[in-house]
XYZ file of C-alpha atoms in Angstrom:
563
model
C 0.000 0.000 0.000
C 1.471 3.402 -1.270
C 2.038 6.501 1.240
C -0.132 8.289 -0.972
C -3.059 5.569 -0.765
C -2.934 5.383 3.085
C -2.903 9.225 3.267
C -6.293 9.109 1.139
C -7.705 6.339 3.678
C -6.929 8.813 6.977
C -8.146 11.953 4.804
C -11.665 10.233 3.665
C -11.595 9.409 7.752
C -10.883 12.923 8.878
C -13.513 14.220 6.491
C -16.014 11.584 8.247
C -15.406 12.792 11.431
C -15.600 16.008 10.656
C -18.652 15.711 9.246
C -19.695 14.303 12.206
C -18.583 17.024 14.178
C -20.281 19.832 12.360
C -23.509 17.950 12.358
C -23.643 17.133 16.087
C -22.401 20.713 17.237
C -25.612 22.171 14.340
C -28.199 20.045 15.766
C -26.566 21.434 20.057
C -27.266 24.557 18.515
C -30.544 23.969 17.126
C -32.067 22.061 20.267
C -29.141 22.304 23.057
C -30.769 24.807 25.128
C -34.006 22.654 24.989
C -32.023 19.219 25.440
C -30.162 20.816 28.420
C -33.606 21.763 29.672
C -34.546 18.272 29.763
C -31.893 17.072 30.959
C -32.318 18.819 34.093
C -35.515 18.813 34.478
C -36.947 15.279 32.869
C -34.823 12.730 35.269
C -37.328 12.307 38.152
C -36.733 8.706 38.160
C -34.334 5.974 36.470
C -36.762 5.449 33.828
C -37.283 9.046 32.916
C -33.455 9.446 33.155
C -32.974 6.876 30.759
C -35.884 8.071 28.034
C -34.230 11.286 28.850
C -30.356 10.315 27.724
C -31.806 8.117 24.939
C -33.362 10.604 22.807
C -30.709 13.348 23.756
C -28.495 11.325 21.831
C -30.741 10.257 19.255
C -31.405 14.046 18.584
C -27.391 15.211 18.683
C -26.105 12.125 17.301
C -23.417 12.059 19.956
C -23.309 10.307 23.148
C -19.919 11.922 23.650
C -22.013 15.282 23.608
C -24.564 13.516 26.340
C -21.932 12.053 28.691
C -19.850 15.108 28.847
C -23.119 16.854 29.453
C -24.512 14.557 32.153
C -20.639 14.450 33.984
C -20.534 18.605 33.725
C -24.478 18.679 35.529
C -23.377 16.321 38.146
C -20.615 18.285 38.445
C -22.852 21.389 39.044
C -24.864 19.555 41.477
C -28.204 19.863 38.971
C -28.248 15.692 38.613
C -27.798 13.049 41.142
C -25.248 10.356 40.761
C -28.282 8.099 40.540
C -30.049 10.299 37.392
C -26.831 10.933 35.999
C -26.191 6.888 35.660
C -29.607 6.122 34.121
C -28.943 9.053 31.578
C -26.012 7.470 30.598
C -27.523 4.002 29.633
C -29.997 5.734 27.885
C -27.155 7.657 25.984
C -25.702 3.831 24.951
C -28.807 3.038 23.212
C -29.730 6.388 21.606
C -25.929 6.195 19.894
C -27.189 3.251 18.138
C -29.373 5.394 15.771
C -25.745 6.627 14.308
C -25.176 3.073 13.316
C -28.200 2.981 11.408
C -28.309 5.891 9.700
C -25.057 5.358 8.129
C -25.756 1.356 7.700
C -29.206 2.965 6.078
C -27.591 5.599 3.614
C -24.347 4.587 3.672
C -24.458 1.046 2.497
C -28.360 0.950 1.174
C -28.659 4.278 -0.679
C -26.645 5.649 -3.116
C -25.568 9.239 -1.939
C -23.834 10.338 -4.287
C -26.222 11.928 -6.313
C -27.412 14.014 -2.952
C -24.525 14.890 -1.228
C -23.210 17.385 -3.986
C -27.121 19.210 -3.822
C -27.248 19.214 -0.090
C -24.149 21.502 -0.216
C -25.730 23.298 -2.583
C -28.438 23.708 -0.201
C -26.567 24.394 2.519
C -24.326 27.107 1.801
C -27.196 29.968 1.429
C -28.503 29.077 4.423
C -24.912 29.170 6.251
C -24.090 32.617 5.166
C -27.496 33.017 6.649
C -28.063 36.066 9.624
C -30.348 34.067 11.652
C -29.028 31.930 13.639
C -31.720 29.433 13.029
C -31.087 28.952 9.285
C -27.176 29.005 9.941
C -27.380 26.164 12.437
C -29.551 24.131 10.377
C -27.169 24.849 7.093
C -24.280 23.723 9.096
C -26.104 20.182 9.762
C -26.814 19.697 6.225
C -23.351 20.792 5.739
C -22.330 18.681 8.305
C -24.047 15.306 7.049
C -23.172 15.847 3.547
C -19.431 16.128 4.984
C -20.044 12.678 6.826
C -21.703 10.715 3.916
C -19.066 11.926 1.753
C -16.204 10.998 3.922
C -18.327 7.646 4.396
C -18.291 7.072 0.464
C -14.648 7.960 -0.138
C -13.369 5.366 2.705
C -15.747 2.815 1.121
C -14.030 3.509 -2.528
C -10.240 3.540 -1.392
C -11.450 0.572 0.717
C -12.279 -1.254 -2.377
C -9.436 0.005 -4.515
C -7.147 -1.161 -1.856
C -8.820 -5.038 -2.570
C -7.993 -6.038 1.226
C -9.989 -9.316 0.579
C -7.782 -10.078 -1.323
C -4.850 -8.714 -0.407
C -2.361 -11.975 1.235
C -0.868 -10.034 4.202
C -4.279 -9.475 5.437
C -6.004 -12.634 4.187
C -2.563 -14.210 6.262
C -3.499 -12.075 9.532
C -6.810 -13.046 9.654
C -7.145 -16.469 9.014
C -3.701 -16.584 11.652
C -6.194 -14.975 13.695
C -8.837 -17.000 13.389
C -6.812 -20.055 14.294
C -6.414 -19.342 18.040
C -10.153 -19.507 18.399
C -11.825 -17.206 21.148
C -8.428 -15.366 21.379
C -9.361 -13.529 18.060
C -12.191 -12.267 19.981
C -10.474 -10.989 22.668
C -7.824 -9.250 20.232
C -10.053 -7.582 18.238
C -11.834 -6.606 21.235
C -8.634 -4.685 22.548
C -7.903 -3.314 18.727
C -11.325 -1.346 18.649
C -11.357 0.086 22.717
C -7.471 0.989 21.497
C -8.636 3.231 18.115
C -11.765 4.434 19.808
C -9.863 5.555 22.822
C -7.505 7.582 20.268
C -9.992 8.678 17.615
C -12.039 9.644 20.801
C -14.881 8.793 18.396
C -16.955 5.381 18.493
C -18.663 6.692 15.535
C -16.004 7.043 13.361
C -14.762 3.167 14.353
C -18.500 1.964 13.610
C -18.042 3.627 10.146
C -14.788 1.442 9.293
C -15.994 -1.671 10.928
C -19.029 -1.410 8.554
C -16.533 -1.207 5.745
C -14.056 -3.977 6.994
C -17.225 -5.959 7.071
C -19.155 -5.021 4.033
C -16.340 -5.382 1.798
C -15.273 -8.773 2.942
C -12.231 -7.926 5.184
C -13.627 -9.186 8.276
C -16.298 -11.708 9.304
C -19.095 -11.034 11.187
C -17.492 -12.113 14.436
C -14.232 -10.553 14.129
C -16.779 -6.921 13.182
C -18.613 -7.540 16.515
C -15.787 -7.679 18.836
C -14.327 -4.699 17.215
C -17.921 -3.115 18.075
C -17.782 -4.412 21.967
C -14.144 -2.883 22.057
C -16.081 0.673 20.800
C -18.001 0.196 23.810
C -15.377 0.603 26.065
C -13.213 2.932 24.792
C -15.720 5.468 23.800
C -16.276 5.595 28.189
C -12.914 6.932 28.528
C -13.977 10.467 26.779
C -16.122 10.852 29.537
C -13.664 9.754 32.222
C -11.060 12.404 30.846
C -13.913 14.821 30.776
C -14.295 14.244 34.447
C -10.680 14.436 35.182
C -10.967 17.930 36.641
C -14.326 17.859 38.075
C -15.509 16.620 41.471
C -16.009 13.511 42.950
C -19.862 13.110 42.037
C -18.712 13.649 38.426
C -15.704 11.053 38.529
C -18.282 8.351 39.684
C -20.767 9.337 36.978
C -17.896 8.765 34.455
C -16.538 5.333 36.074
C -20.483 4.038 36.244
C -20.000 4.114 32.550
C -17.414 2.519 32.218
C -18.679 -0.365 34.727
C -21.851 -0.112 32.736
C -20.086 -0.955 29.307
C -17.156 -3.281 30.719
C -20.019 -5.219 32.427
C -21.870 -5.723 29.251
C -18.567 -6.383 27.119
C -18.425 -9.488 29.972
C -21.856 -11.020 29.870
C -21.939 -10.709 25.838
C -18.867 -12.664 26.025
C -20.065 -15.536 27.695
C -23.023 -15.901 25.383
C -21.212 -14.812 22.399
C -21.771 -17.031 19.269
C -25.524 -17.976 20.638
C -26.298 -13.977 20.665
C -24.741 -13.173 17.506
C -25.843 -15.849 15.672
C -29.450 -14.568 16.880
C -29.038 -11.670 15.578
C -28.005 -12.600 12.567
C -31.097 -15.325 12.054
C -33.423 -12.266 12.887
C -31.682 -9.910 10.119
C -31.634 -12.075 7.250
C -35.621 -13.063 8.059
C -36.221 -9.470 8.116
C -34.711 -8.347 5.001
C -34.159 -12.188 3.264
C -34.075 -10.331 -0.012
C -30.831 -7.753 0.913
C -27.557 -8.114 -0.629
C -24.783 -9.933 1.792
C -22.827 -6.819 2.094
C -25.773 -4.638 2.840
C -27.493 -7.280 5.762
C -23.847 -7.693 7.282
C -24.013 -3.982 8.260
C -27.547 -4.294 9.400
C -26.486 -7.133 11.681
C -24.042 -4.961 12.932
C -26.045 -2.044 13.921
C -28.748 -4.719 15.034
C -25.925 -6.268 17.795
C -24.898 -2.932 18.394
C -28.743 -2.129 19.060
C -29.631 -5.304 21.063
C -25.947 -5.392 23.246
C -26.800 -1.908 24.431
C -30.590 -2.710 25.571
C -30.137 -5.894 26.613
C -27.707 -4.481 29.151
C -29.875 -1.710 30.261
C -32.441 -4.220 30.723
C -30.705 -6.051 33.360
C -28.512 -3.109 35.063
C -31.512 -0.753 35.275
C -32.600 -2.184 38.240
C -28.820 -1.954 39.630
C -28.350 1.783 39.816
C -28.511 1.592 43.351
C -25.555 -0.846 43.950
C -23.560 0.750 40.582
C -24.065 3.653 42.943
C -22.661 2.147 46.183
C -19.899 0.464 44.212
C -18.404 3.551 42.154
C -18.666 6.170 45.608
C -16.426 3.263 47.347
C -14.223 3.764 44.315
C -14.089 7.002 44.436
C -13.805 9.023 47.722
C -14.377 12.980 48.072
C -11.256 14.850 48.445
C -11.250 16.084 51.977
C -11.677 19.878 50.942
C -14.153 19.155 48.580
C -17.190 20.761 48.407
C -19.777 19.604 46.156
C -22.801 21.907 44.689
C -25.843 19.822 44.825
C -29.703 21.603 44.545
C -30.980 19.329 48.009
C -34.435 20.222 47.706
C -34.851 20.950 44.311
C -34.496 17.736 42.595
C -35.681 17.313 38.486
C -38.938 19.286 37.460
C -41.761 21.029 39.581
C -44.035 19.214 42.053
C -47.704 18.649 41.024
C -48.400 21.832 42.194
C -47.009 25.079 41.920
C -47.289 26.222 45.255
C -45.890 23.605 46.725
C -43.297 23.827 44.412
C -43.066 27.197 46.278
C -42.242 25.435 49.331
C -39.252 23.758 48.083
C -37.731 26.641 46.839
C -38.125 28.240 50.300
C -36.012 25.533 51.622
C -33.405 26.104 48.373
C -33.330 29.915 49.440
C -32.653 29.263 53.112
C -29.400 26.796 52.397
C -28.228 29.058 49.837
C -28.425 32.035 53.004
C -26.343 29.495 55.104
C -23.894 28.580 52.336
C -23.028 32.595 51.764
C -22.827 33.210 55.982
C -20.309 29.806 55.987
C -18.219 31.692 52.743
C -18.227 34.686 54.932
C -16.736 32.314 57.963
C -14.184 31.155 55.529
C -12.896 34.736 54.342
C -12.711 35.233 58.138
C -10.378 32.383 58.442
C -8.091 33.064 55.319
C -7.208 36.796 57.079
C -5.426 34.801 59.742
C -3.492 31.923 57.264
C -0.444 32.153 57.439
C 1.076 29.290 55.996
C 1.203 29.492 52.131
C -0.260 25.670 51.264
C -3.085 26.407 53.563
C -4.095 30.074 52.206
C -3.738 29.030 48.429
C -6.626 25.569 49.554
C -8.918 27.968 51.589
C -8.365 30.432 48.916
C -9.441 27.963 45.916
C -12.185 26.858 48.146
C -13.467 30.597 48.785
C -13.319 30.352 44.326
C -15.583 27.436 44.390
C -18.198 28.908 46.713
C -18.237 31.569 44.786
C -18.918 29.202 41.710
C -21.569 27.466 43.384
C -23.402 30.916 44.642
C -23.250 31.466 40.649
C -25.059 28.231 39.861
C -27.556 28.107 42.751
C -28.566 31.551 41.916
C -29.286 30.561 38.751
C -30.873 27.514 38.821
C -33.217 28.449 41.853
C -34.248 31.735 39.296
C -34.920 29.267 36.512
C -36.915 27.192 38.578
C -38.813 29.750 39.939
C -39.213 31.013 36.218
C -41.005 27.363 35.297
C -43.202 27.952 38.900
C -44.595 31.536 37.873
C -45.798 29.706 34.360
C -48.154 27.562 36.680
C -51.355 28.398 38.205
C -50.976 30.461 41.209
C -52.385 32.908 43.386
C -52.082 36.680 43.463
C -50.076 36.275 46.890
C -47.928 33.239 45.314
C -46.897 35.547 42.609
C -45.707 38.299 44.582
C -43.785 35.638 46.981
C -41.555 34.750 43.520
C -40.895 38.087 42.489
C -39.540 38.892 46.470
C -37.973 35.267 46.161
C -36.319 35.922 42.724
C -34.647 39.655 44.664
C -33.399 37.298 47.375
C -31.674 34.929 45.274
C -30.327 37.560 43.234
C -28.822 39.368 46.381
C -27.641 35.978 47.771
C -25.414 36.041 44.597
C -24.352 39.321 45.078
C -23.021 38.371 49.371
C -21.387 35.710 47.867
C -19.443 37.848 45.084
C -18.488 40.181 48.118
C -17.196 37.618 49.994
C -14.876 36.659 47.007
C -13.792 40.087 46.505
C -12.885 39.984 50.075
C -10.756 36.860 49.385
C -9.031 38.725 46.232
C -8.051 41.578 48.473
C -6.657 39.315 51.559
C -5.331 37.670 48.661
C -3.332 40.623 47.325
C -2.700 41.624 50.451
C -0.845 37.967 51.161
C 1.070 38.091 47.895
C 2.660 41.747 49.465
C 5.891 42.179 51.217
C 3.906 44.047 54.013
C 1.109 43.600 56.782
C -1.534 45.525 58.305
C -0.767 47.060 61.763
C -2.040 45.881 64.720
C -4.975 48.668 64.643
C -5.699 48.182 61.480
C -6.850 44.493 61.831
C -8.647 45.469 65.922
C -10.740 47.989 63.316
C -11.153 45.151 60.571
C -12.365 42.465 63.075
C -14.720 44.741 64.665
C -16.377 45.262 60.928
C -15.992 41.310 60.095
C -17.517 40.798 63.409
C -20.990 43.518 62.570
C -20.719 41.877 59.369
C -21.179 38.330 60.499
C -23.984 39.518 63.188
C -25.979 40.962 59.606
C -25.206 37.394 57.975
C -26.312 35.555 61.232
C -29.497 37.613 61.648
C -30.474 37.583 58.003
C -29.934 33.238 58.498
C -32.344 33.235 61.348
C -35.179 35.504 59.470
C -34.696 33.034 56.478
C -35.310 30.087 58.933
C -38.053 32.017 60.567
C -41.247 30.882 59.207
C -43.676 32.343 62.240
C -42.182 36.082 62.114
C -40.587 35.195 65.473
C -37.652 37.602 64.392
C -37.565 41.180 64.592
C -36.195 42.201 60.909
C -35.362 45.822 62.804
C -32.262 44.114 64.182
C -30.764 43.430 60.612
C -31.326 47.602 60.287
C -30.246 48.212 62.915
C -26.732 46.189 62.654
C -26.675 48.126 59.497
C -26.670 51.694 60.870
C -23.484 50.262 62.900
C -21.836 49.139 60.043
C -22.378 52.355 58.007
C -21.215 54.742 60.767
C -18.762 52.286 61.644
C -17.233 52.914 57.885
C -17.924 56.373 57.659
C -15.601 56.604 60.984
C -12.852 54.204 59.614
C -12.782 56.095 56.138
C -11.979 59.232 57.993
C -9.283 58.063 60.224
C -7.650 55.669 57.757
C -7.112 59.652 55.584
C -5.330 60.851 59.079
C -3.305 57.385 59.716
C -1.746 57.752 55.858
C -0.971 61.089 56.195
C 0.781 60.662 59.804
C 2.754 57.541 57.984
C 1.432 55.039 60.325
C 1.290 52.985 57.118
C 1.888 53.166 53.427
C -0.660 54.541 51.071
C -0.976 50.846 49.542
C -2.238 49.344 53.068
C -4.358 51.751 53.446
C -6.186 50.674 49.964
C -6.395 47.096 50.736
C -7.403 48.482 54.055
C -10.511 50.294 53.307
C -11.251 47.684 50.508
C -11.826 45.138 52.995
C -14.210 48.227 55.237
C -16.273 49.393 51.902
C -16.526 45.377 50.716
C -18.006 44.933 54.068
C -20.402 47.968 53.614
C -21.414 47.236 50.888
C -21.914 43.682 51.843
C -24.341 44.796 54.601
C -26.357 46.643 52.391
C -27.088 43.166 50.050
C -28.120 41.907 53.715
C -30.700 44.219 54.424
C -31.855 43.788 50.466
C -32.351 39.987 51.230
C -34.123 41.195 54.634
C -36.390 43.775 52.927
C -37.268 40.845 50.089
C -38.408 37.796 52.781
C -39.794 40.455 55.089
C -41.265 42.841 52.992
C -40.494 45.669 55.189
C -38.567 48.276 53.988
C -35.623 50.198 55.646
C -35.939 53.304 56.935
C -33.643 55.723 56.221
C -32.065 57.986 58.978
């Protein structure tokens, strides 16, 4: 085989997968917002969760795209472990549809009197401004790309005559002489190329080939499709490389999910394939042998991947259990997880009310134990321990971020339902709170960034500097403590005059510290550069205070009054 032949082979496979590519990332950007919306909200049980993942795929044409989706939700705390698994096996079987489709127009149809129109067709519509028509041009574009890539393999395939070609007829029937072992190797070969194409797709697509043209039996196609099984799982293992623990055990479930299939396949394998195989040819008993060879292997690929939902489904539990003894929590790790607000609205919208109630109160505690933390982080000394309380102060602030959101957006969905006059106003004080949650928890983090700063200087504040800083941390954390207990406070037990109050103290409090700290820099007591970071820390307080009484004013619906 010539350089110049082999270079034609990987180019036909580049343009394949990029075809691919382009048509998965057009059809995110037609539905993804809508898919991600399901996602999140349609996984109320293991049998939503895996309708859910199923047609996701189905719909993107990339389970990749799913998986990496699923491990970056559990990652921000909107699935549990226990959704995120049953998405995942749905994901395996909605994959299968690629399989299909190109087994389907690939093999069956002849393309190549469409694919030249379809670009036709889709290069108006690309040059397109709405975004709509662009997207949608860029699938068309996208699947022309893959069928043509698909085509070209097939031809240089052929001109290459592997079937007949007596290096490869050698390796295979050499193969086939150690029996099960040629299972097993070919097994390895296709989790080897799919973990480096880091496309299953792309594999299926040359298996079909291989298979249709003669180069490999049925068998030796199968096991290279059981090896795509598992190496496709390590995309969404590297995915989760860098995420948190909850996300690392979503990722391993897959791979236990497809390894444990791979196994039981195994020990049934001729029976299972050769079942397969009986129902394909009485389905289509007309089809040529090169055609039905690829529908038997989309048809394996298809029954492997339900079968094995079939009898795991009822396993999440103890996948669960297995993969979180795997796979312990780093012992500064805090994981983001919505703990009342779990997939979709209740059956009613006021008592979906409720449970965002109980969102809003944890999301008050979480910001008062981010304040605790900047607290700390002003007395770290030791460099290993500020930069881990420091990165930890960066993920609260990251979760505030996502809480605030996703508590909005559910309240959003809530608002759509039937509700009362009073149940509408209690949203649109609900939505404020949330919104000035966010904003205590960005304070806090600006805190951090000026401690931070601060830290990274050759100098330190003096010792009246800090007496003035605690006693404004310490008003501070009295605002945070009382605004906690009026969040809790579901009788009106607490006097919201308090949180006003504490207030008043911390704005005189500033005022008085703003004026001094001009007379302390002036009579040198400390450089003009402390005495920034200083009254950072004193107006990041103040201002902090004032988000307080917002969040006070919103659940009480008293207002301030001003002095």
């Amino acid at each position: 085989m010539s350089i110049f032949v082999f270079l034609k082979l990987i180019g036909s496979l580049a343009l394949l997968m990029y075809g691919m590519k382009t048509m998965s990332e057009a059809l995110q950007k037609l539905t993804g917002g809508h898919l991600r919306h399901i996602l999140g909200a349609m996984t109320t049980n293991r049998f939503t969760g895996l309708l859910t993942g199923t047609f996701v795929t189905a719909s993107v044409q990339s389970s990749t795209a799913t998986t990496v989706m699923t491990v970056s939700f559990v990652n921000a705390g909107l699935l549990t472990l226990g959704q995120a698994i049953s998405v995942i096996m749905g994901a395996n079987i909605g994959t299968t549809v690629t399989a299909w489709i190109m087994s389907v127009f690939g093999f069956q149809i002849d393309m190549n009197n469409l694919i030249f129109p379809l670009f036709a067709l889709a290069v108006p519509l690309i040059f397109s401004n709405k975004s709509q028509k662009k997207s949608f041009g860029e699938f068309i574009f996208g699947f022309s790309f893959m069928f043509l890539g698909l085509t070209t393999l097939r031809e240089n395939a052929m001109h290459m005559d592997l079937e007949h070609n007596a290096a490869v007829i050698s390796f295979i029937t050499s193969c086939k002489e150690w029996g099960f072992l040629s299972i097993l190797l070919f097994l390895l070969i296709g989790g080897v190329i799919t973990m480096c194409a880091q496309s299953s797709a792309a594999v299926m697509a040359i298996t079909l080939i291989l298979c249709s043209s003669g180069v490999l039996d049925l068998y030796l196609g199968i096991a290279l499709v059981m090896g795509e099984n598992i190496g496709t799982t390590v995309t969404s293992n590297i995915a989760a490389l860098t995420a948190n623990a909850q996300a690392r055990r979503a990722a391993l479930a897959h791979f236990i999910f497809n390894m444990f299939g791979v196994v039981w396949i195994l020990c049934i394998f001729h029976p299972f394939v050769d079942m397969v195989s009986g129902m394909i040819d009485r389905i289509f008993p007309e089809g040529s042998p090169e055609v039905a060879v690829t529908y038997k292997l989309s048809a394996f690929h298809t029954a492997f991947n339900i079968c094995n939902v079939l009898i795991l489904i009822w396993f999440i539990k103890p996948i669960e259990r297995v993969v979180c003894w795997v796979i312990k929590p780093k012992e500064d790790e805090e994981e983001f997880r919505l703990r009342f607000i779990t997939g979709g609205m209740l059956s009613t919208a006021e008592l979906s009310i409720v449970q965002a109630r109980k969102e809003i109160n944890l999301f008050a505690e979480r910001t008062r134990r981010m304040f605790g933390m900047v607290r700390d982080l002003l007395h770290t000394t030791n460099e290993n321990d500020f930069n881990k309380l420091f990165s930890r102060i960066e993920k609260y602030e990251n979760i505030s971020d996502n809480m605030e959101l996703e508590i909005a957006n559910y309240l959003n969905e809530v608002s759509e339902g039937r509700l009362s006059s009073e149940s509408k106003l209690k949203i649109r004080a609900m939505l404020r709170e949330v919104t000035e949650l966010e904003s205590i928890g960005d304070s806090c983090y600006h805190l951090a960034r000026t401690i931070n700063h601060k830290f990274r200087g050759n100098e330190d504040f003096t010792e009246k500097q800090y007496d003035h800083i605690h006693q404004m941390l310490q008003l501070t954390d009295d605002a945070l403590r009382q605004m906690v207990s009026l969040e809790e406070d579901e009788y009106h037990l607490v006097d919201p005059n308090k949180s006003f109050n504490i207030e008043n103290e911390i704005n005189n409090y500033r005022n008085q510290l703003k004026n001094q700290n001009v007379l302390d820099v002036n009579n040198k007591e400390y450089n003009y550069q402390m005495g920034v970071h200083y009254m950072d820390i004193i107006s990041e307080c103040e201002k902090l205070g004032d988000y307080v009484v917002n969040v006070v004013e919103a659940r009480t619906d008293i207002k301030e009054k001003k002095i």
